XYZ file of C-alpha atoms in Angstrom:
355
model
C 0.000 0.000 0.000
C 1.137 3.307 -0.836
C 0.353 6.941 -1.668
C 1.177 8.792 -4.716
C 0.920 12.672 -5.265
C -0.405 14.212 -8.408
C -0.741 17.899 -9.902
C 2.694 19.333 -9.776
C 3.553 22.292 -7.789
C 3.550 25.836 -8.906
C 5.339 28.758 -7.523
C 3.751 32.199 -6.783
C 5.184 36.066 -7.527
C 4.083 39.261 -5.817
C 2.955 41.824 -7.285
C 5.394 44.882 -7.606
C 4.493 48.417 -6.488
C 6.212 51.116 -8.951
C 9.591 52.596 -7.475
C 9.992 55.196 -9.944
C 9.459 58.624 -8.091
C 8.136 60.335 -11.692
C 6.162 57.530 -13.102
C 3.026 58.992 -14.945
C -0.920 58.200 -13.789
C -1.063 55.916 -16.940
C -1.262 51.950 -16.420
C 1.759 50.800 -18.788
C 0.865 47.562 -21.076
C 1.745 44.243 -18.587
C 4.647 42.602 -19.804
C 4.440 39.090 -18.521
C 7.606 37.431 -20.196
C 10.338 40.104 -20.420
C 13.289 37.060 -20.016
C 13.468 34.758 -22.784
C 13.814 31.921 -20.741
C 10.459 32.982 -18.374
C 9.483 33.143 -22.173
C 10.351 29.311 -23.024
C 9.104 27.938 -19.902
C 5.922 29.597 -19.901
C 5.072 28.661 -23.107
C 6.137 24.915 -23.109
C 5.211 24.160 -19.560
C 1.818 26.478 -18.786
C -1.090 27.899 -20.664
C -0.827 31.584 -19.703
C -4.284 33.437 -19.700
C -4.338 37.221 -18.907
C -7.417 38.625 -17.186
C -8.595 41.293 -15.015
C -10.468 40.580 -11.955
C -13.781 40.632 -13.498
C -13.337 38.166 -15.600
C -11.439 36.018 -12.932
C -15.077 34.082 -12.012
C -15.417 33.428 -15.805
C -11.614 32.035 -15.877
C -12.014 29.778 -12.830
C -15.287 27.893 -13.843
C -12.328 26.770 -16.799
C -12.264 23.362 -13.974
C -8.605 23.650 -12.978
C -7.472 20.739 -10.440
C -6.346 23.725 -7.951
C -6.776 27.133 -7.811
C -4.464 29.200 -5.622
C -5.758 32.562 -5.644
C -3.706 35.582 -3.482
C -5.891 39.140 -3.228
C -8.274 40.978 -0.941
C -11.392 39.489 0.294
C -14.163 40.522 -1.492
C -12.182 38.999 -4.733
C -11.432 36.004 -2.515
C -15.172 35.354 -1.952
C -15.712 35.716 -5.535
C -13.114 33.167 -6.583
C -14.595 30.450 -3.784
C -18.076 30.775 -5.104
C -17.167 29.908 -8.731
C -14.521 26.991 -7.783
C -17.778 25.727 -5.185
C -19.824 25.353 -8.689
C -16.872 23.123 -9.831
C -16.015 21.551 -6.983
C -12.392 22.894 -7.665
C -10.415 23.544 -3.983
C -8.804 26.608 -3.602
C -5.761 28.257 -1.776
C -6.891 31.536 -0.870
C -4.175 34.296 0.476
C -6.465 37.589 1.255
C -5.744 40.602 3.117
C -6.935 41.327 6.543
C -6.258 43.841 9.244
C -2.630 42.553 10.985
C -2.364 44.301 14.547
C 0.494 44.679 16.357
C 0.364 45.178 19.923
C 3.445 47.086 21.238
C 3.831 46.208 24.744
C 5.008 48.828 28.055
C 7.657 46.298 28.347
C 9.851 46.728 25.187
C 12.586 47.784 23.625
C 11.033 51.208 21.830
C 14.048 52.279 19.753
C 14.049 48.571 18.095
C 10.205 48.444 18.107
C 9.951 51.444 16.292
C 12.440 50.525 13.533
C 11.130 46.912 12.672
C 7.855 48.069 13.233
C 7.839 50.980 10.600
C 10.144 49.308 8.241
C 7.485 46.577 7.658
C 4.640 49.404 7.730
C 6.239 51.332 5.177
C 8.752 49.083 2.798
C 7.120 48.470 -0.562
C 5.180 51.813 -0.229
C 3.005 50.003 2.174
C 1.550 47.683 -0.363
C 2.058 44.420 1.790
C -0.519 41.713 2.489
C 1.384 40.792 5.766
C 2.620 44.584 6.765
C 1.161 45.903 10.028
C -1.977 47.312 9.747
C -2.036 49.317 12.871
C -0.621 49.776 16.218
C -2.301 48.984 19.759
C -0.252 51.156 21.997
C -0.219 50.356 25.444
C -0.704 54.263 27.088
C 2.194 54.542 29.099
C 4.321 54.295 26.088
C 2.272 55.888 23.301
C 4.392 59.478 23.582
C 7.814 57.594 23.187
C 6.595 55.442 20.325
C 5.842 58.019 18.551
C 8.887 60.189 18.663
C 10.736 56.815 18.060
C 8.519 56.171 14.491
C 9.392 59.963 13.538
C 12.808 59.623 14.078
C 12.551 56.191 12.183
C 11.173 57.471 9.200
C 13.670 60.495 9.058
C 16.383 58.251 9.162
C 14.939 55.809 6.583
C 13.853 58.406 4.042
C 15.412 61.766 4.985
C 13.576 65.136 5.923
C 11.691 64.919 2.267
C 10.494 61.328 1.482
C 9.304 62.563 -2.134
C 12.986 63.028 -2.835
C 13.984 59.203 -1.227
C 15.033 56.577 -3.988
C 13.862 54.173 -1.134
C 10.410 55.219 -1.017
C 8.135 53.377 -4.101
C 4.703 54.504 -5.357
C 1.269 53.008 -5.392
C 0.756 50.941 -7.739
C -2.070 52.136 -9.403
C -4.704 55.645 -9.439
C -7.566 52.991 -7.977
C -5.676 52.411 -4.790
C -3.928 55.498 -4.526
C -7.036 57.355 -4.589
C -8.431 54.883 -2.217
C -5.823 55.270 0.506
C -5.735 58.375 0.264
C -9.601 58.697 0.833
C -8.541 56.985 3.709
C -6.367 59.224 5.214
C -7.726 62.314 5.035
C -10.973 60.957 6.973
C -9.168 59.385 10.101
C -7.207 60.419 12.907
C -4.916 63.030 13.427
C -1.262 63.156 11.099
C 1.236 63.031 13.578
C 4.226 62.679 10.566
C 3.657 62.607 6.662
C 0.105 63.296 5.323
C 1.382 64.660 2.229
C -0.060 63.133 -0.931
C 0.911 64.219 -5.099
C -1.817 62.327 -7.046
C 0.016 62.770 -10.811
C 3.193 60.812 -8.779
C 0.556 58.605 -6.792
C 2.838 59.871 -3.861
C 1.733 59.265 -0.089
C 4.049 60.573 2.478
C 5.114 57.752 5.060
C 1.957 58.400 7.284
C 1.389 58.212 11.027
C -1.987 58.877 12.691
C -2.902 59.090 16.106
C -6.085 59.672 18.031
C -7.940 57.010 15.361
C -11.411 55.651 16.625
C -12.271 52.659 16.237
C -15.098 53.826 13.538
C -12.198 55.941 11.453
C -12.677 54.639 7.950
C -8.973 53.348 7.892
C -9.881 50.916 11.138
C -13.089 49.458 9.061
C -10.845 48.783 5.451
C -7.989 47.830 4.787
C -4.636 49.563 4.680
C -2.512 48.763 1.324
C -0.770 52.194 1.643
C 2.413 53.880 3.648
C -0.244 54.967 6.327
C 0.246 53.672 10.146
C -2.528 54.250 12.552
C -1.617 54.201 16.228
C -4.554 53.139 18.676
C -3.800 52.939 22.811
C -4.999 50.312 25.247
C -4.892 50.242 29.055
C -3.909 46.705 29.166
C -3.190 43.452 27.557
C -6.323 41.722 27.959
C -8.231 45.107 26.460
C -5.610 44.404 23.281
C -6.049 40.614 22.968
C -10.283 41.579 23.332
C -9.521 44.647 20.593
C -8.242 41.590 18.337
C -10.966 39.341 19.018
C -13.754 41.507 17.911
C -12.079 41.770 14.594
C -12.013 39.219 11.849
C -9.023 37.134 11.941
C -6.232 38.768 10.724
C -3.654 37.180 8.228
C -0.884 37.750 11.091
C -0.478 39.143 14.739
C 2.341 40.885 15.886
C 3.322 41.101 19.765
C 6.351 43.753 20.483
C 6.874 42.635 24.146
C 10.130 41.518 26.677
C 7.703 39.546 28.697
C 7.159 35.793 27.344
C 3.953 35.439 29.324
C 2.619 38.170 27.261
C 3.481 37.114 23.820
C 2.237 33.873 25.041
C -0.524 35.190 25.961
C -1.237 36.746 22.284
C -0.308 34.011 20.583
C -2.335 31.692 22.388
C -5.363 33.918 23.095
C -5.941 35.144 19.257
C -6.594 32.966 15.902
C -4.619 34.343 12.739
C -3.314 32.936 10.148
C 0.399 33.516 11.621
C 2.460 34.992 14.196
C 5.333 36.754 15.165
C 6.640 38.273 18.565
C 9.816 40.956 18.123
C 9.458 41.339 14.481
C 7.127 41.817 11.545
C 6.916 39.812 8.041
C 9.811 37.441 8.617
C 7.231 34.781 9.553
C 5.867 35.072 5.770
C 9.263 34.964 4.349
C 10.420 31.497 5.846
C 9.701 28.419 3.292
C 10.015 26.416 6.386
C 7.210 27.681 7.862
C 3.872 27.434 6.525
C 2.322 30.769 4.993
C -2.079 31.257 4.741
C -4.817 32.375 6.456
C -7.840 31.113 8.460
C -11.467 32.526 8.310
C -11.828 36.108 6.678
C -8.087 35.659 5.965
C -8.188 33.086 3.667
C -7.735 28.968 3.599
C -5.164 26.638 2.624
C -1.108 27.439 3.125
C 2.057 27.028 1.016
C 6.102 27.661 1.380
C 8.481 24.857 0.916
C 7.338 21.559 1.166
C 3.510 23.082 2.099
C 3.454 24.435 -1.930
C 4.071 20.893 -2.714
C 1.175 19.367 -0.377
C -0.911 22.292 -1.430
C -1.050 21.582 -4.938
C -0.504 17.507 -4.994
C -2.995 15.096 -4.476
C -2.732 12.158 -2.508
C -3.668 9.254 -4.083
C -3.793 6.136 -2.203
C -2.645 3.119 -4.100
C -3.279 -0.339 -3.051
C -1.197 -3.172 -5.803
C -2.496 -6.434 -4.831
C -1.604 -9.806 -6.641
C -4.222 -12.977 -7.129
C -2.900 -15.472 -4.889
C -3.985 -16.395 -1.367
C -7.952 -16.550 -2.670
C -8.571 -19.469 -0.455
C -8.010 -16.471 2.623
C -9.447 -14.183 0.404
C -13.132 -16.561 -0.306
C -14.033 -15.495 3.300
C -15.132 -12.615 2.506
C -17.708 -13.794 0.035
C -21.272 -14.996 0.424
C -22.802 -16.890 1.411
C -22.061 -15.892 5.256
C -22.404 -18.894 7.117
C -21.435 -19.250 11.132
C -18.157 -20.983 10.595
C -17.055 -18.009 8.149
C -18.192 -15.241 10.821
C -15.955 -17.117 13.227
C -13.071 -17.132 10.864
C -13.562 -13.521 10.115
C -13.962 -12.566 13.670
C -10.469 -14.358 14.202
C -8.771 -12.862 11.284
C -10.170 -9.145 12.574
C -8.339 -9.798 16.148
C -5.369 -10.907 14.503
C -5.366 -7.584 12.224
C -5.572 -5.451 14.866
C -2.043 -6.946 16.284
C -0.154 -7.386 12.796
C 0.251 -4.971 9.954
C -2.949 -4.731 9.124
C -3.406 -7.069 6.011
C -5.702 -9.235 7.315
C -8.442 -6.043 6.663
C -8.239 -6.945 2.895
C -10.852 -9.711 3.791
């Protein structure tokens, strides 16, 4: 007896935001196979189809063995319902709200630097950045000072002019974040925004409700709201209400506490002193659970994710005067056999149970 594993396994790329400072409001023409030998292995090895979203229902009802689909949720949902009609499983990898919980017991100055480079790398256009801050009071002042100082160091007194600052991607999200921004909070750094560059300023808000529009959508932009809590158990509740996130973040020197969060909140991953590096490790599995998404992949879990297990039983013709047992008519004497061979079964390999 043996399994075998079907449906070989793909890789996945992210998308890329634009990191040219002076790019233009126009979309450019997508250029899928720029190396020629992307080029020859596309072309011998996969059948390349290039759709927008709309039209991704209409592409997955094609009855694909797998579908591994990476996006926000409302897209996610979308793709689910038209595999369902197909019975195709899916992967899903969808965005969510990530909190981060910065403890009263932590190192600030290192807090604030991990913290804001995964906020704000990539222009903020990160599935598994963190999505916004729950402060713990007594440290909310020195945080904040510590992200400013941050963000001057990273991108100088004029981020426009930083050649490690990107772009959004595109006008649609651009105009979305920025929609965002201007109706939540207060800007404590940043706030500036050039729509013909799709430039947004690396972005901190405090005083943000609960109700702010950037706490009910989420946050694919360089924009970092900062929220305080009296307590860990009012941040671990906080998390609880929400749906569950793709990842959790705990900034903490106490290993009760981040035990506490990791043990007392469902995501999809976690990580205690740092931000992203969970997502980045093919040893460790990568997806999300609930509103988050389904499924996982990295490593070996891309090659699970997208195989099939096939159990495989190769059996020969011989031994039929053990095997006749199992055929009627069922008289006492073959019960009793049977009964005997079952006992014996459950003490030996198992290959008694092919009667």
């Amino acid at each position: 007896m043996r399994t075998s594993e079907s449906h070989p396994p793909l890789c996945s790329v992210p998308a890329p935001c634009d990191p040219n400072p002076q790019s233009t409001n126009e979309q450019q023409p997508a250029e899928p196979f720029s190396s020629p030998m992307v080029q020859s292995v596309a072309q011998e090895c996969f059948q390349v189809i290039l759709a927008g979203t709309n039209d991704l229902p209409e592409v997955v009802e094609l009855k694909f063995d797998h579908v591994f689909f990476t996006g926000n949720r409302g897209e996610g949902s979308r793709i689910a319902q038209a595999a369902a009609r197909t019975l195709t499983p899916v992967t899903l990898i969808l965005g969510g709200k990530n909190p981060c919980y910065v403890d009263q017991n932590c190192d600030i100055a290192t807090t604030a630097q991990r913290v804001a480079w995964a906020r704000f790398h990539n222009a903020g256009q990160s599935l598994v950045a963190p999505d916004y801050i729950l402060c713990h009071v007594n440290v909310k002042e020195r945080l904040v000072q510590a992200l400013k100082c941050c963000l001057m160091q990273f991108y100088g007194s004029d981020p426009r002019e930083s050649r490690s600052l990107g772009r959004m991607v595109n006008l649609e999200i651009f105009n979305r974040t920025r929609d965002m921004l201007w109706r939540s909070g207060k800007v404590a750094v940043g706030g500036q925004v050039i729509e013909a560059e799709k430039y947004i300023a690396p972005t901190i808000l405090t005083e943000v409700t609960e109700s702010d529009p950037i706490m009910e959508q989420d946050v694919f932009g360089p924009i970092l709201p900062i929220l305080t809590v009296n307590s860990v158990d009012e941040a671990i509740a906080f998390i609880n209400k929400q749906e569950k996130p793709l990842c959790v973040y705990t900034y903490s020197s106490n290993s009760k506490i981040i035990s506490r969060l990791m043990n007392e909140t469902s995501s999809g991953g976690f990580c205690s002193n740092d931000s992203v590096l969970q997502s980045l490790m093919v040893a460790l599995p990568f997806g999300g659970v609930g509103a988050s998404g389904m499924g996982s992949y990295h490593g070996r879990y891309s090659f699970d994710t997208f195989s099939h297990r096939k159990s495989c039983l190769l059996r020969g013709t011989r031994f039929e005067c053990v095997t006749y047992l199992r055929y009627p008519p069922y008289e006492d004497r073959n019960l009793s056999l049977m009964t005997w061979a079952s006992a014996l079964s459950q003490k030996s390999q198992g290959w008694c149970q092919i009667l």
